[in-house]
mmCIF file of C-alpha atoms in Angstrom:
data_model
loop_
_atom_site.group_PDB
_atom_site.id
_atom_site.type_symbol
_atom_site.label_atom_id
_atom_site.label_comp_id
_atom_site.label_asym_id
_atom_site.label_seq_id
_atom_site.Cartn_x
_atom_site.Cartn_y
_atom_site.Cartn_z
ATOM 1 C CA MET A 139 151.940 181.511 61.164
ATOM 2 C CA SER A 140 153.664 181.986 64.534
ATOM 3 C CA THR A 141 153.100 179.653 67.434
ATOM 4 C CA LYS A 142 149.789 180.206 69.178
ATOM 5 C CA PRO A 143 150.035 181.929 72.600
ATOM 6 C CA SER A 144 148.826 179.955 75.577
ATOM 7 C CA THR A 145 145.653 180.985 77.466
ATOM 8 C CA GLN A 146 147.833 181.703 80.556
ATOM 9 C CA LEU A 147 150.092 184.061 78.563
ATOM 10 C CA ILE A 148 147.138 185.865 77.035
ATOM 11 C CA LEU A 149 145.533 186.439 80.385
ATOM 12 C CA SER A 150 148.711 187.418 82.205
ATOM 13 C CA THR A 151 149.518 189.887 79.375
ATOM 14 C CA LEU A 152 146.078 191.478 79.352
ATOM 15 C CA LEU A 153 145.404 191.593 83.104
ATOM 16 C CA PRO A 154 147.524 194.682 83.909
ATOM 17 C CA HIS A 155 145.798 196.558 81.045
ATOM 18 C CA LEU A 156 142.385 195.358 82.122
ATOM 19 C CA LYS A 157 143.072 196.708 85.575
ATOM 20 C CA VAL A 158 143.776 200.087 84.085
ATOM 21 C CA ALA A 159 140.492 199.726 82.125
ATOM 22 C CA ALA A 160 138.776 198.971 85.506
ATOM 23 C CA ALA A 161 140.266 202.083 87.114
ATOM 24 C CA TYR A 162 139.026 204.180 84.140
ATOM 25 C CA ALA A 163 135.561 202.641 84.385
ATOM 26 C CA ARG A 164 135.367 203.505 88.116
ATOM 27 C CA PHE A 165 136.527 207.068 87.439
ATOM 28 C CA MET A 166 134.096 207.611 84.542
ATOM 29 C CA GLN A 167 130.978 206.049 86.081
ATOM 30 C CA PRO A 168 129.725 209.178 87.821
ATOM 31 C CA LYS A 169 130.673 211.372 84.859
ATOM 32 C CA ILE A 170 129.539 209.184 81.990
ATOM 33 C CA ALA A 171 127.236 210.505 79.292
ATOM 34 C CA ALA A 172 125.422 208.008 77.091
ATOM 35 C CA LEU A 173 125.994 207.847 73.401
ATOM 36 C CA PRO A 174 123.022 207.333 71.055
ATOM 37 C CA ALA A 175 121.449 203.975 71.973
ATOM 38 C CA LYS A 176 122.135 200.940 69.856
ATOM 39 C CA GLU A 177 119.156 199.609 67.845
ATOM 40 C CA GLN A 178 118.059 196.465 69.838
ATOM 41 C CA GLY A 179 114.297 196.658 69.985
ATOM 42 C CA LYS A 180 112.686 196.896 73.370
ATOM 43 C CA ASN A 181 115.643 195.473 75.408
ATOM 44 C CA PHE A 182 116.965 198.561 77.107
ATOM 45 C CA PHE A 183 119.872 196.663 78.624
ATOM 46 C CA ALA A 184 121.175 195.672 75.205
ATOM 47 C CA ALA A 185 120.501 199.187 73.861
ATOM 48 C CA ALA A 186 122.639 200.980 76.412
ATOM 49 C CA LEU A 187 125.980 202.293 75.125
ATOM 50 C CA THR A 188 128.417 204.571 76.890
ATOM 51 C CA ASP A 189 131.799 206.244 76.078
ATOM 52 C CA ALA A 190 133.320 203.706 78.437
ATOM 53 C CA ASP A 191 132.325 200.720 76.272
ATOM 54 C CA VAL A 192 134.089 202.132 73.249
ATOM 55 C CA ALA A 193 137.188 203.383 75.118
ATOM 56 C CA ILE A 194 137.751 200.120 76.946
ATOM 57 C CA GLN A 195 137.459 198.137 73.772
ATOM 58 C CA ASN A 196 139.899 200.412 71.965
ATOM 59 C CA LEU A 197 142.338 199.867 74.851
ATOM 60 C CA VAL A 198 142.112 196.112 74.641
ATOM 61 C CA GLU A 199 142.284 196.118 70.868
ATOM 62 C CA VAL A 200 145.499 198.130 70.990
ATOM 63 C CA VAL A 201 147.082 195.758 73.503
ATOM 64 C CA LEU A 202 146.029 192.658 71.463
ATOM 65 C CA LEU A 203 147.291 193.993 68.145
ATOM 66 C CA GLY A 204 150.523 195.029 69.782
ATOM 67 C CA SER A 205 151.037 191.764 71.692
ATOM 68 C CA PHE A 206 149.317 189.066 69.655
ATOM 69 C CA PRO A 207 148.849 190.547 66.161
ATOM 70 C CA GLU A 208 147.705 187.242 64.630
ATOM 71 C CA ILE A 209 144.869 186.613 67.206
ATOM 72 C CA ARG A 210 141.271 186.499 66.313
ATOM 73 C CA PHE A 211 139.138 189.103 68.135
ATOM 74 C CA TYR A 212 135.427 189.958 68.487
ATOM 75 C CA GLY A 213 134.361 192.870 70.657
ATOM 76 C CA GLU A 214 130.823 193.859 71.403
ATOM 77 C CA GLU A 215 131.482 197.375 69.971
ATOM 78 C CA TYR A 216 132.954 196.162 66.737
ATOM 79 C CA GLU A 217 130.725 198.439 64.695
ATOM 80 C CA SER A 218 132.038 201.464 66.475
ATOM 81 C CA SER A 219 135.712 200.425 66.457
ATOM 82 C CA ARG A 220 138.352 201.658 64.084
ATOM 83 C CA ASN A 221 140.487 198.625 64.804
ATOM 84 C CA THR A 222 138.199 195.716 63.784
ATOM 85 C CA LYS A 223 139.471 195.647 60.265
ATOM 86 C CA TYR A 224 143.046 195.049 61.421
ATOM 87 C CA PHE A 225 142.370 191.746 63.123
ATOM 88 C CA ARG A 226 142.961 188.602 61.128
ATOM 89 C CA ALA A 227 139.416 187.384 61.785
ATOM 90 C CA THR A 228 136.448 188.054 64.047
ATOM 91 C CA GLU A 229 134.817 184.610 64.015
ATOM 92 C CA LEU A 230 135.645 181.198 65.605
ATOM 93 C CA GLY A 231 138.587 179.343 64.161
ATOM 94 C CA LEU A 232 139.653 175.798 63.936
ATOM 95 C CA GLU A 233 140.738 173.827 66.950
ATOM 96 C CA GLY A 234 143.594 175.700 68.670
ATOM 97 C CA ASP A 235 143.109 178.897 66.699
ATOM 98 C CA TYR A 236 141.667 181.022 69.608
ATOM 99 C CA LEU A 237 139.133 183.767 69.375
ATOM 100 C CA ILE A 238 139.277 186.477 72.005
ATOM 101 C CA THR A 239 135.963 188.099 72.855
ATOM 102 C CA LEU A 240 135.265 191.200 74.948
ATOM 103 C CA ASP A 241 132.297 192.789 76.581
ATOM 104 C CA PRO A 242 133.863 196.040 77.719
ATOM 105 C CA ILE A 243 130.959 196.898 80.028
ATOM 106 C CA ASP A 244 128.670 194.044 80.865
ATOM 107 C CA GLY A 245 125.639 195.507 82.434
ATOM 108 C CA THR A 246 125.912 198.866 80.788
ATOM 109 C CA LYS A 247 122.470 199.933 82.101
ATOM 110 C CA PHE A 248 123.590 199.064 85.673
ATOM 111 C CA TYR A 249 126.764 201.099 84.987
ATOM 112 C CA MET A 250 124.923 204.094 83.681
ATOM 113 C CA ASP A 251 122.576 204.158 86.676
ATOM 114 C CA GLY A 252 125.461 204.094 89.244
ATOM 115 C CA HIS A 253 125.190 200.442 90.349
ATOM 116 C CA SER A 254 128.272 198.508 91.303
ATOM 117 C CA ASN A 255 127.596 195.123 89.671
ATOM 118 C CA TYR A 256 128.859 195.744 86.180
ATOM 119 C CA GLN A 257 131.829 193.813 84.761
ATOM 120 C CA ILE A 258 134.519 193.858 82.074
ATOM 121 C CA ILE A 259 134.468 190.314 80.505
ATOM 122 C CA LEU A 260 137.267 188.941 78.367
ATOM 123 C CA SER A 261 137.084 185.370 77.040
ATOM 124 C CA ILE A 262 139.287 182.979 75.084
ATOM 125 C CA LEU A 263 137.314 180.635 72.918
ATOM 126 C CA ASN A 264 138.365 177.460 71.165
ATOM 127 C CA ALA A 265 136.323 175.824 68.343
ATOM 128 C CA ASP A 266 134.265 173.721 70.749
ATOM 129 C CA ASP A 267 134.245 175.523 74.113
ATOM 130 C CA PHE A 268 135.696 178.286 76.277
ATOM 131 C CA GLU A 269 139.315 177.980 77.235
ATOM 132 C CA ALA A 270 139.323 180.836 79.708
ATOM 133 C CA VAL A 271 137.229 183.745 81.016
ATOM 134 C CA LEU A 272 138.299 186.715 83.053
ATOM 135 C CA ALA A 273 135.631 188.954 84.520
ATOM 136 C CA ILE A 274 136.520 192.126 86.485
ATOM 137 C CA SER A 275 134.049 193.955 88.746
ATOM 138 C CA PRO A 276 135.744 197.343 88.990
ATOM 139 C CA ALA A 277 133.448 198.961 91.597
ATOM 140 C CA GLN A 278 133.742 195.893 93.808
ATOM 141 C CA ASN A 279 137.539 195.605 93.496
ATOM 142 C CA VAL A 280 137.380 191.902 92.528
ATOM 143 C CA TYR A 281 137.932 189.678 89.567
ATOM 144 C CA PHE A 282 137.140 186.056 88.737
ATOM 145 C CA TYR A 283 138.904 183.843 86.150
ATOM 146 C CA ALA A 284 138.630 180.323 85.079
ATOM 147 C CA LEU A 285 140.795 178.075 82.894
ATOM 148 C CA ARG A 286 139.070 175.103 81.190
ATOM 149 C CA GLY A 287 138.971 172.152 83.540
ATOM 150 C CA GLU A 288 140.854 173.884 86.273
ATOM 151 C CA GLY A 289 138.093 175.638 88.327
ATOM 152 C CA THR A 290 137.262 179.290 88.987
ATOM 153 C CA PHE A 291 139.497 181.581 91.001
ATOM 154 C CA LYS A 292 138.911 184.908 92.739
ATOM 155 C CA GLY A 293 141.220 187.835 93.524
ATOM 156 C CA THR A 294 141.293 191.489 94.282
ATOM 157 C CA LEU A 295 142.544 194.050 91.691
ATOM 158 C CA GLU A 296 145.730 194.231 93.740
ATOM 159 C CA THR A 297 146.600 190.584 93.121
ATOM 160 C CA ASN A 298 147.977 188.777 90.081
ATOM 161 C CA LEU A 299 146.594 185.557 88.639
ATOM 162 C CA GLU A 300 148.910 183.392 90.818
ATOM 163 C CA ALA A 301 147.697 184.908 94.007
ATOM 164 C CA CYS A 302 144.010 184.253 93.329
ATOM 165 C CA VAL A 303 142.261 181.609 95.443
ATOM 166 C CA PRO A 304 139.679 178.998 94.355
ATOM 167 C CA LEU A 305 136.165 180.379 94.338
ATOM 168 C CA GLU A 306 133.964 178.735 96.915
ATOM 169 C CA ILE A 307 130.225 179.608 96.856
ATOM 170 C CA THR A 308 128.648 178.332 100.042
ATOM 171 C CA SER A 309 124.907 178.643 100.850
ATOM 172 C CA PRO A 310 123.907 180.933 98.002
ATOM 173 C CA LYS A 311 120.704 182.992 98.576
ATOM 174 C CA PRO A 312 117.494 181.232 97.522
ATOM 175 C CA ALA A 313 117.125 183.697 94.644
ATOM 176 C CA VAL A 314 116.628 182.979 90.908
ATOM 177 C CA LEU A 315 117.314 185.437 88.128
ATOM 178 C CA LEU A 316 115.109 185.386 85.074
ATOM 179 C CA GLY A 317 116.665 186.915 82.034
ATOM 180 C CA TRP A 318 114.944 189.001 79.433
ATOM 181 C CA GLY A 319 111.822 187.279 78.073
ATOM 182 C CA MET A 320 111.716 184.639 80.835
ATOM 183 C CA ASN A 321 109.023 186.284 83.015
ATOM 184 C CA ALA A 322 106.439 183.639 82.015
ATOM 185 C CA ILE A 323 107.869 181.069 84.383
ATOM 186 C CA ALA A 324 108.058 183.365 87.383
ATOM 187 C CA PRO A 325 104.765 182.152 88.898
ATOM 188 C CA LEU A 326 106.046 178.576 88.832
ATOM 189 C CA LEU A 327 109.027 179.408 90.992
ATOM 190 C CA LYS A 328 107.821 181.986 93.483
ATOM 191 C CA GLU A 329 106.854 179.473 96.192
ATOM 192 C CA ARG A 330 110.395 178.248 96.508
ATOM 193 C CA TYR A 331 112.498 181.210 95.532
ATOM 194 C CA GLN A 332 112.830 184.908 95.477
ATOM 195 C CA VAL A 333 112.348 185.472 91.717
ATOM 196 C CA ILE A 334 114.104 188.451 90.121
ATOM 197 C CA ASP A 335 112.652 189.163 86.751
ATOM 198 C CA ILE A 336 115.293 191.415 85.139
ATOM 199 C CA ALA A 337 112.847 193.105 82.735
ATOM 200 C CA ASN A 338 110.227 194.003 85.317
ATOM 201 C CA ASP A 339 112.246 194.284 88.619
ATOM 202 C CA TYR A 340 115.077 196.399 87.342
ATOM 203 C CA SER A 341 115.351 199.796 89.099
ATOM 204 C CA SER A 342 117.597 202.682 88.395
ATOM 205 C CA ASP A 343 117.494 203.498 92.137
ATOM 206 C CA ILE A 344 117.712 200.151 93.872
ATOM 207 C CA GLN A 345 120.405 197.617 92.774
ATOM 208 C CA ILE A 346 119.163 194.106 92.005
ATOM 209 C CA PRO A 347 121.451 191.152 91.157
ATOM 210 C CA ASN A 348 122.867 190.905 87.695
ATOM 211 C CA LEU A 349 123.841 187.533 86.217
ATOM 212 C CA ASN A 350 127.176 187.901 87.848
ATOM 213 C CA GLY A 351 125.381 187.379 91.196
ATOM 214 C CA ILE A 352 125.823 183.639 90.478
ATOM 215 C CA LEU A 353 129.534 184.112 91.378
ATOM 216 C CA THR A 354 128.958 186.060 94.626
ATOM 217 C CA GLY A 355 126.290 183.884 96.274
ATOM 218 C CA ASP A 356 123.454 186.382 95.578
ATOM 219 C CA LEU A 357 121.843 183.883 93.227
ATOM 220 C CA SER A 358 121.347 180.161 93.459
ATOM 221 C CA GLY A 359 120.157 179.884 89.886
ATOM 222 C CA ALA A 360 119.287 181.593 86.677
ATOM 223 C CA VAL A 361 117.336 181.075 83.467
ATOM 224 C CA ILE A 362 118.370 183.033 80.416
ATOM 225 C CA ARG A 363 116.917 183.190 76.930
ATOM 226 C CA ALA A 364 120.307 182.961 75.142
ATOM 227 C CA GLY A 365 123.917 182.791 76.128
ATOM 228 C CA LYS A 366 125.864 185.315 74.154
ATOM 229 C CA PHE A 367 129.539 184.393 73.925
ATOM 230 C CA ILE A 368 130.702 187.783 75.174
ATOM 231 C CA ASP A 369 128.709 187.860 78.368
ATOM 232 C CA ALA A 370 126.054 185.279 79.596
ATOM 233 C CA ALA A 371 127.875 182.267 78.145
ATOM 234 C CA ALA A 372 131.175 183.491 79.577
ATOM 235 C CA LEU A 373 129.634 183.850 83.059
ATOM 236 C CA ALA A 374 128.079 180.450 82.633
ATOM 237 C CA PHE A 375 131.562 179.082 82.005
ATOM 238 C CA LEU A 376 132.812 180.644 85.244
ATOM 239 C CA ALA A 377 129.872 179.224 87.088
ATOM 240 C CA LYS A 378 130.356 175.737 85.554
ATOM 241 C CA GLU A 379 134.008 175.737 86.524
ATOM 242 C CA ALA A 380 132.958 176.758 90.080
ATOM 243 C CA GLY A 381 130.698 173.680 90.339
ATOM 244 C CA TYR A 382 127.323 175.010 89.084
ATOM 245 C CA LEU A 383 125.229 172.845 86.827
ATOM 246 C CA VAL A 384 124.764 174.545 83.407
ATOM 247 C CA THR A 385 122.543 173.155 80.731
ATOM 248 C CA THR A 386 120.291 174.237 77.918
ATOM 249 C CA LEU A 387 116.664 174.921 78.679
ATOM 250 C CA ASP A 388 115.692 171.276 78.033
ATOM 251 C CA GLY A 389 118.413 169.928 80.262
ATOM 252 C CA SER A 390 120.815 168.970 77.524
ATOM 253 C CA THR A 391 124.554 169.526 77.690
ATOM 254 C CA LEU A 392 125.829 172.609 75.931
ATOM 255 C CA PRO A 393 126.479 172.288 72.258
ATOM 256 C CA PRO A 394 129.881 172.942 70.821
ATOM 257 C CA LEU A 395 130.510 176.570 70.111
ATOM 258 C CA TYR A 396 131.120 175.955 66.405
ATOM 259 C CA THR A 397 127.570 174.746 66.018
ATOM 260 C CA CYS A 398 126.146 177.946 67.329
ATOM 261 C CA LYS A 399 125.089 181.025 65.301
ATOM 262 C CA ASN A 400 125.389 184.764 65.964
ATOM 263 C CA TYR A 401 127.997 184.303 68.712
ATOM 264 C CA SER A 402 125.409 182.761 71.058
ATOM 265 C CA LEU A 403 124.627 179.572 72.833
ATOM 266 C CA PRO A 404 120.905 178.634 73.191
ATOM 267 C CA GLY A 405 118.896 179.373 76.380
ATOM 268 C CA LEU A 406 120.621 178.311 79.547
ATOM 269 C CA ILE A 407 119.823 177.159 82.998
ATOM 270 C CA LEU A 408 122.413 177.744 85.831
ATOM 271 C CA ALA A 409 121.863 176.076 89.149
ATOM 272 C CA ALA A 410 123.865 175.605 92.364
ATOM 273 C CA SER A 411 122.440 172.114 92.962
ATOM 274 C CA LYS A 412 120.651 169.263 91.281
ATOM 275 C CA SER A 413 117.487 170.007 93.156
ATOM 276 C CA ILE A 414 117.449 173.696 92.054
ATOM 277 C CA HIS A 415 118.256 172.636 88.466
ATOM 278 C CA GLN A 416 115.282 170.263 88.518
ATOM 279 C CA HIS A 417 112.991 173.043 89.717
ATOM 280 C CA LEU A 418 114.176 175.445 86.979
ATOM 281 C CA LEU A 419 113.960 172.639 84.353
ATOM 282 C CA GLU A 420 110.427 171.786 85.356
ATOM 283 C CA ALA A 421 109.462 175.453 85.080
ATOM 284 C CA THR A 422 110.824 175.827 81.572
ATOM 285 C CA GLN A 423 109.033 172.834 80.112
ATOM 286 C CA GLY A 424 106.750 173.875 77.375
ATOM 287 C CA LEU A 425 108.326 177.303 77.144
ATOM 288 C CA VAL A 426 108.732 178.546 73.628
ATOM 289 C CA VAL A 427 111.870 180.662 73.039
#
């Protein structure tokens, strides 16, 4: 087998194509027509699927197969993709055998309703942890990326990786996002924070913060039921590299990825400070997930 590509090489190779995907997503947003919804129960965020999701994943798959044909790859729309069968594997490998993951449109419901806080998220996973994450916000002309142990960086879509600057989140708003199924703890937090319950507060007309608000200062904390590798866990990695505290719902350190099932970490707490983390931890005690 050929020498494994470095995380830096993978990101620098994919970034120009992801910028094209971002331009496509911006162009398509006002024109998009939803495909039949995915079967995901009552979670209408997970059920949303658009032409853009499939098209962007196809683009990334073509670039990966052309540039790194031996790479492992798992994309959210694998069931709709004609390329999945050509990748060597779709699951985590051994140490050093990276898995690329992609959420072609994270926040598809936001995207379909015309909001600006959707993202394209690409991650590089090792057996135990994330090695890198790149998250592009097309409508906001910004992207964030992090390399393991090297911090989180921010740039506009006109800049390359080397021109990005370290992300500094100063004085985030006293707002906390509760992910799907976390509404039971809202009453325990409302005295201290503006609580945004994604399931009940989402509006097609008025934009509320998505989990990526943790990177823009719109959120000082978040509690989510599960950290899927392709989206929430990837954003948690960006937050952690930027200095946020990230733990499981009982305050434990995150488990190695290879111990997780269904491409997902357990429930997560993200917090801008120790005091905020303590408040969120106290609220989750006794919560059954």
